[in-house]
Amino acid sequence: MRRLSVLLCGILAASHGLVSAAPAVPGAPMADHQQYVYSPAAAAFMSSSTITLRPVSAQDVIPQLDAAGIARAAVLSVAYVYGQPVRSQDEEYERVRAENDWAARQAGEYPERLVALCSVDPLKDYALAELARCAASPEFGRGIRLQPAAGGVMLDDPEQVERLRRVFRSANARRMAIVLQLRETGTREARLLIDQLLPHAPDVPVQVAYAGEREAAPQLAGLAVLADAAARQDPRMRQVWVDVTAFARPGLSAADARRLVRRLRQVGMERVLYGSDAAVGVDVRPREAWAAFRSLPLTDAEAARVANNVMSYLR
């Protein structure tokens, strides 16, 4: 019923010239939980002497979704990048706010299709202020994207861990879902998440994704920590969802595919989310990313369960 209502909304909006409707594709996921947009300023900031990035707008994202038959997507701001130590600069917080607002305007062009999530480096002094600002604005979805690894978080530094706790507590108080991106070497981070962060956000969904290159082994090691906790029915895992973006890639070995499926089954397919990361990983579009996910040794029922999972900030 939810899939039907979303598609009908898109069709009605398209008939009034408001938004393009995603074409029906059998078995397509209802939502893409990890798309990105970034402004010309952010594209220039993230470029280097060897890599030149171009801006990514909502008008770039929508055709990708249409080709995959996906009705809805979260577009994640990249404002957190301004907090990276290697990129320290003047007027940092102003740039963070401007990038978050740019992402919100992009989603506003297709309100029936896109929801913008602001982002912030959780270690920064302004992190709580930006979270509160985003939570109060109707232009943003009810979630915030955090990537502490990008800010150089030190797991053995009690002060930095406490800063993360404060952000978790603030998100929980404002009923903001947390999209947390862990590093490729996520074993220690996964334990930190379970032991020291999840208890401070017991009432909101926490979407865990992995960042990094195509190496599956380190990511699977981090996922194993979460999966084992879920299998033990650890109450701290009650609101945790696993984003399979990092794994929805062609070329995963058969052995790693079997390991991944075993871990996802431990987590529970009802808490596995599809995402494509397509605007950043331009070599893999949503259609191809979903095809790669469907190549995993899942049953049709399991794949359908994942296709129909939608986080609260996209409903």
XYZ file of C-alpha atoms in Angstrom:
315
model
C 0.000 0.000 0.000
C 2.800 2.433 0.846
C 4.514 1.761 -2.522
C 1.213 2.397 -4.313
C 0.551 5.647 -2.472
C 4.061 6.965 -3.150
C 3.841 6.170 -6.849
C 0.352 7.666 -7.106
C 1.619 10.870 -5.495
C 4.385 11.021 -8.069
C 1.976 10.407 -10.953
C -0.473 13.055 -9.750
C 2.299 15.572 -9.217
C 3.712 14.880 -12.663
C 0.286 15.402 -14.248
C 0.275 18.894 -12.733
C 3.801 19.623 -13.900
C 5.238 19.584 -10.386
C 7.593 16.611 -10.446
C 8.639 13.716 -12.628
C 7.279 10.342 -11.572
C 9.551 7.328 -11.294
C 8.716 4.715 -13.946
C 7.541 1.379 -12.631
C 10.379 -1.141 -12.513
C 9.492 -4.592 -11.157
C 11.227 -5.290 -7.871
C 12.750 -1.799 -7.609
C 13.367 -0.467 -4.105
C 10.918 2.082 -2.784
C 13.701 4.425 -1.660
C 17.377 5.173 -2.116
C 18.743 6.040 1.328
C 22.092 7.426 0.208
C 22.247 9.958 -2.578
C 24.323 13.141 -2.458
C 24.050 16.674 -3.732
C 26.766 19.273 -3.473
C 27.026 22.868 -4.510
C 29.558 24.464 -6.865
C 31.382 25.780 -3.786
C 31.567 22.312 -2.192
C 32.623 20.702 -5.478
C 35.510 23.165 -5.765
C 36.427 22.637 -2.113
C 36.535 18.837 -2.473
C 38.490 18.925 -5.735
C 42.232 18.487 -5.823
C 45.105 18.817 -8.254
C 44.289 15.352 -9.609
C 40.492 15.184 -9.246
C 38.018 17.831 -10.339
C 34.483 17.339 -9.062
C 31.469 18.910 -10.642
C 28.418 20.036 -8.679
C 25.584 17.539 -8.245
C 22.059 18.936 -8.151
C 18.580 17.491 -7.765
C 18.247 17.644 -11.545
C 21.172 15.215 -11.758
C 19.707 12.846 -9.177
C 16.141 12.549 -10.488
C 17.039 10.918 -13.851
C 19.123 8.330 -12.012
C 16.182 7.486 -9.781
C 13.845 7.356 -12.768
C 16.091 4.902 -14.596
C 16.000 2.600 -11.561
C 12.267 3.057 -10.923
C 12.912 4.498 -7.445
C 10.264 6.877 -6.168
C 12.013 8.504 -3.216
C 15.548 9.349 -2.098
C 17.428 10.964 0.732
C 19.888 13.528 -0.569
C 22.661 13.945 1.961
C 24.479 17.212 2.419
C 28.275 17.166 2.346
C 28.593 20.162 4.691
C 30.608 18.051 7.136
C 33.638 18.191 4.807
C 34.338 21.769 5.837
C 35.258 20.477 9.283
C 38.043 18.146 8.174
C 41.326 19.064 9.877
C 43.264 19.029 6.634
C 40.829 21.549 5.185
C 40.646 24.021 8.069
C 39.722 27.523 6.956
C 38.106 30.781 7.954
C 34.309 31.132 8.196
C 33.923 27.371 8.553
C 30.513 27.338 10.201
C 29.089 29.826 7.693
C 30.139 27.489 4.904
C 28.566 24.514 6.710
C 25.249 26.339 7.028
C 25.347 27.481 3.415
C 25.986 23.955 2.107
C 23.202 22.459 4.226
C 20.795 25.127 3.011
C 21.829 24.490 -0.596
C 20.972 20.786 -0.192
C 17.597 21.726 1.286
C 16.816 23.939 -1.702
C 17.665 21.094 -4.061
C 15.251 18.733 -2.332
C 12.654 21.502 -2.347
C 12.600 21.397 -6.143
C 11.157 17.845 -5.987
C 9.320 17.659 -2.662
C 7.453 14.470 -3.580
C 10.682 12.690 -4.473
C 13.546 14.029 -2.361
C 14.251 14.700 1.310
C 17.377 16.614 2.353
C 19.374 15.612 5.410
C 21.806 18.165 6.772
C 25.252 17.094 7.922
C 27.836 18.294 10.399
C 31.141 17.207 11.883
C 29.974 16.093 15.358
C 33.279 17.084 16.967
C 32.922 20.770 16.152
C 31.880 23.392 18.704
C 29.013 24.413 16.422
C 27.678 20.841 15.937
C 24.853 21.154 18.479
C 23.819 24.565 17.141
C 23.628 23.257 13.576
C 21.707 20.161 14.632
C 19.186 22.378 16.460
C 18.892 24.699 13.448
C 18.232 21.804 11.066
C 15.757 20.190 13.470
C 13.758 23.431 13.641
C 13.619 23.925 9.871
C 10.798 22.288 7.870
C 13.095 22.312 4.830
C 15.074 19.370 6.210
C 14.013 15.796 6.851
C 13.902 14.482 10.399
C 17.448 13.173 10.361
C 21.074 14.270 10.447
C 24.093 12.755 8.745
C 27.247 12.360 10.875
C 30.667 11.196 9.712
C 33.037 11.421 12.673
C 35.824 9.610 10.816
C 36.062 12.524 8.386
C 36.812 14.830 11.292
C 39.620 12.641 12.588
C 37.822 11.236 15.638
C 40.140 9.532 18.109
C 38.405 6.588 19.721
C 40.714 6.687 22.730
C 40.063 10.388 23.414
C 37.373 10.689 26.139
C 36.663 14.312 25.227
C 35.911 13.470 21.608
C 33.741 10.515 22.584
C 31.807 12.802 24.933
C 31.256 15.244 22.077
C 29.738 12.408 20.070
C 27.538 11.469 23.018
C 26.257 15.046 23.272
C 25.263 15.035 19.611
C 23.485 11.684 20.054
C 21.616 13.022 23.091
C 20.615 16.170 21.230
C 19.369 14.223 18.200
C 17.397 11.937 20.500
C 15.803 14.882 22.316
C 14.739 16.404 18.980
C 13.560 13.074 17.533
C 16.112 13.280 14.725
C 17.173 10.018 13.079
C 20.953 9.607 12.928
C 22.735 8.549 9.733
C 26.174 7.497 10.955
C 28.913 6.712 8.460
C 31.719 4.568 9.829
C 35.143 4.060 8.346
C 36.138 1.068 6.286
C 38.009 -0.246 9.364
C 34.886 -0.091 11.478
C 35.386 -2.838 14.112
C 36.427 -0.516 16.942
C 33.945 2.110 15.835
C 31.143 -0.454 15.860
C 31.985 -1.377 19.447
C 32.133 2.303 20.387
C 28.726 2.787 18.795
C 27.133 -0.053 20.750
C 28.794 0.549 24.093
C 29.060 4.318 24.326
C 26.758 6.012 21.803
C 23.563 4.017 21.273
C 22.560 4.267 24.948
C 22.350 8.053 24.442
C 19.891 7.842 21.532
C 17.474 5.087 22.544
C 14.360 6.626 20.985
C 15.435 7.381 17.398
C 16.528 5.241 14.446
C 20.277 5.009 13.847
C 21.220 4.199 10.257
C 24.735 2.752 10.064
C 26.618 2.989 6.790
C 30.220 2.341 5.866
C 32.582 4.649 4.007
C 35.725 3.676 2.158
C 36.989 1.923 -0.928
C 35.777 -1.299 -2.466
C 37.571 -3.604 0.011
C 34.816 -5.681 1.581
C 36.764 -7.466 4.338
C 37.231 -4.491 6.728
C 33.622 -3.399 6.249
C 32.361 -6.924 6.859
C 34.423 -7.053 10.068
C 32.679 -3.942 11.342
C 29.290 -5.250 10.263
C 29.996 -8.514 12.101
C 30.158 -6.650 15.423
C 26.707 -5.166 14.833
C 25.279 -8.426 13.501
C 26.505 -10.442 16.480
C 24.945 -7.904 18.857
C 21.660 -8.102 16.953
C 21.747 -11.911 17.042
C 22.184 -11.735 20.835
C 19.133 -9.471 20.910
C 21.159 -6.731 22.546
C 18.513 -4.120 23.459
C 20.838 -1.338 22.325
C 20.432 -2.614 18.747
C 16.653 -2.185 18.808
C 16.698 1.015 16.703
C 19.720 0.238 14.514
C 19.337 -0.103 10.739
C 22.115 -1.257 8.389
C 22.663 0.641 5.150
C 24.041 -1.690 2.455
C 25.334 1.121 0.251
C 28.981 0.128 0.675
C 28.187 -3.452 -0.361
C 25.867 -2.702 -3.302
C 28.711 -2.855 -5.785
C 29.541 -5.145 -8.693
C 32.484 -7.454 -8.256
C 31.900 -8.718 -4.712
C 33.436 -12.188 -4.439
C 31.155 -15.167 -3.923
C 32.696 -15.835 -0.508
C 32.224 -12.227 0.629
C 28.674 -12.256 -0.734
C 27.864 -15.296 1.415
C 29.437 -13.660 4.476
C 27.477 -10.486 3.867
C 24.157 -12.291 3.532
C 24.811 -14.245 6.720
C 25.445 -11.005 8.609
C 22.392 -9.300 7.139
C 20.238 -12.220 8.226
C 21.606 -11.844 11.741
C 20.644 -8.173 11.724
C 17.240 -8.993 10.255
C 16.159 -8.097 6.723
C 13.470 -5.833 8.146
C 16.280 -3.500 9.255
C 18.405 -3.484 6.096
C 18.282 -0.377 3.889
C 19.150 0.085 0.237
C 21.307 3.020 -0.870
C 23.368 3.612 -3.986
C 25.821 6.446 -3.170
C 25.515 7.183 -6.880
C 26.307 10.885 -6.991
C 29.733 10.253 -5.451
C 30.429 6.790 -6.873
C 29.501 7.861 -10.382
C 30.698 4.574 -11.840
C 27.720 2.814 -10.248
C 24.252 4.244 -10.832
C 21.200 3.301 -8.727
C 19.997 0.818 -11.350
C 23.352 -0.971 -11.451
C 23.770 -0.777 -7.679
C 20.393 -2.448 -7.143
C 21.267 -5.125 -9.707
C 24.482 -5.793 -7.783
C 22.539 -6.113 -4.542
C 20.052 -8.489 -6.195
C 22.969 -10.674 -7.271
C 23.599 -11.539 -3.616
C 22.452 -15.048 -2.594
C 19.202 -13.763 -1.067
C 15.783 -15.299 -1.410
C 13.206 -13.332 -3.393
C 11.322 -12.700 -0.162
C 14.434 -11.283 1.509
C 15.172 -8.968 -1.422
C 11.562 -7.807 -1.461
C 11.768 -7.073 2.264
C 14.794 -4.812 1.728
C 13.181 -3.141 -1.292
C 10.202 -2.163 0.847
C 12.135 -0.854 3.847
C 11.917 2.935 4.210
C 13.387 5.011 7.019
C 11.093 7.309 8.970
C 12.599 10.495 7.517
C 11.457 9.412 4.021
C 7.884 8.473 4.882
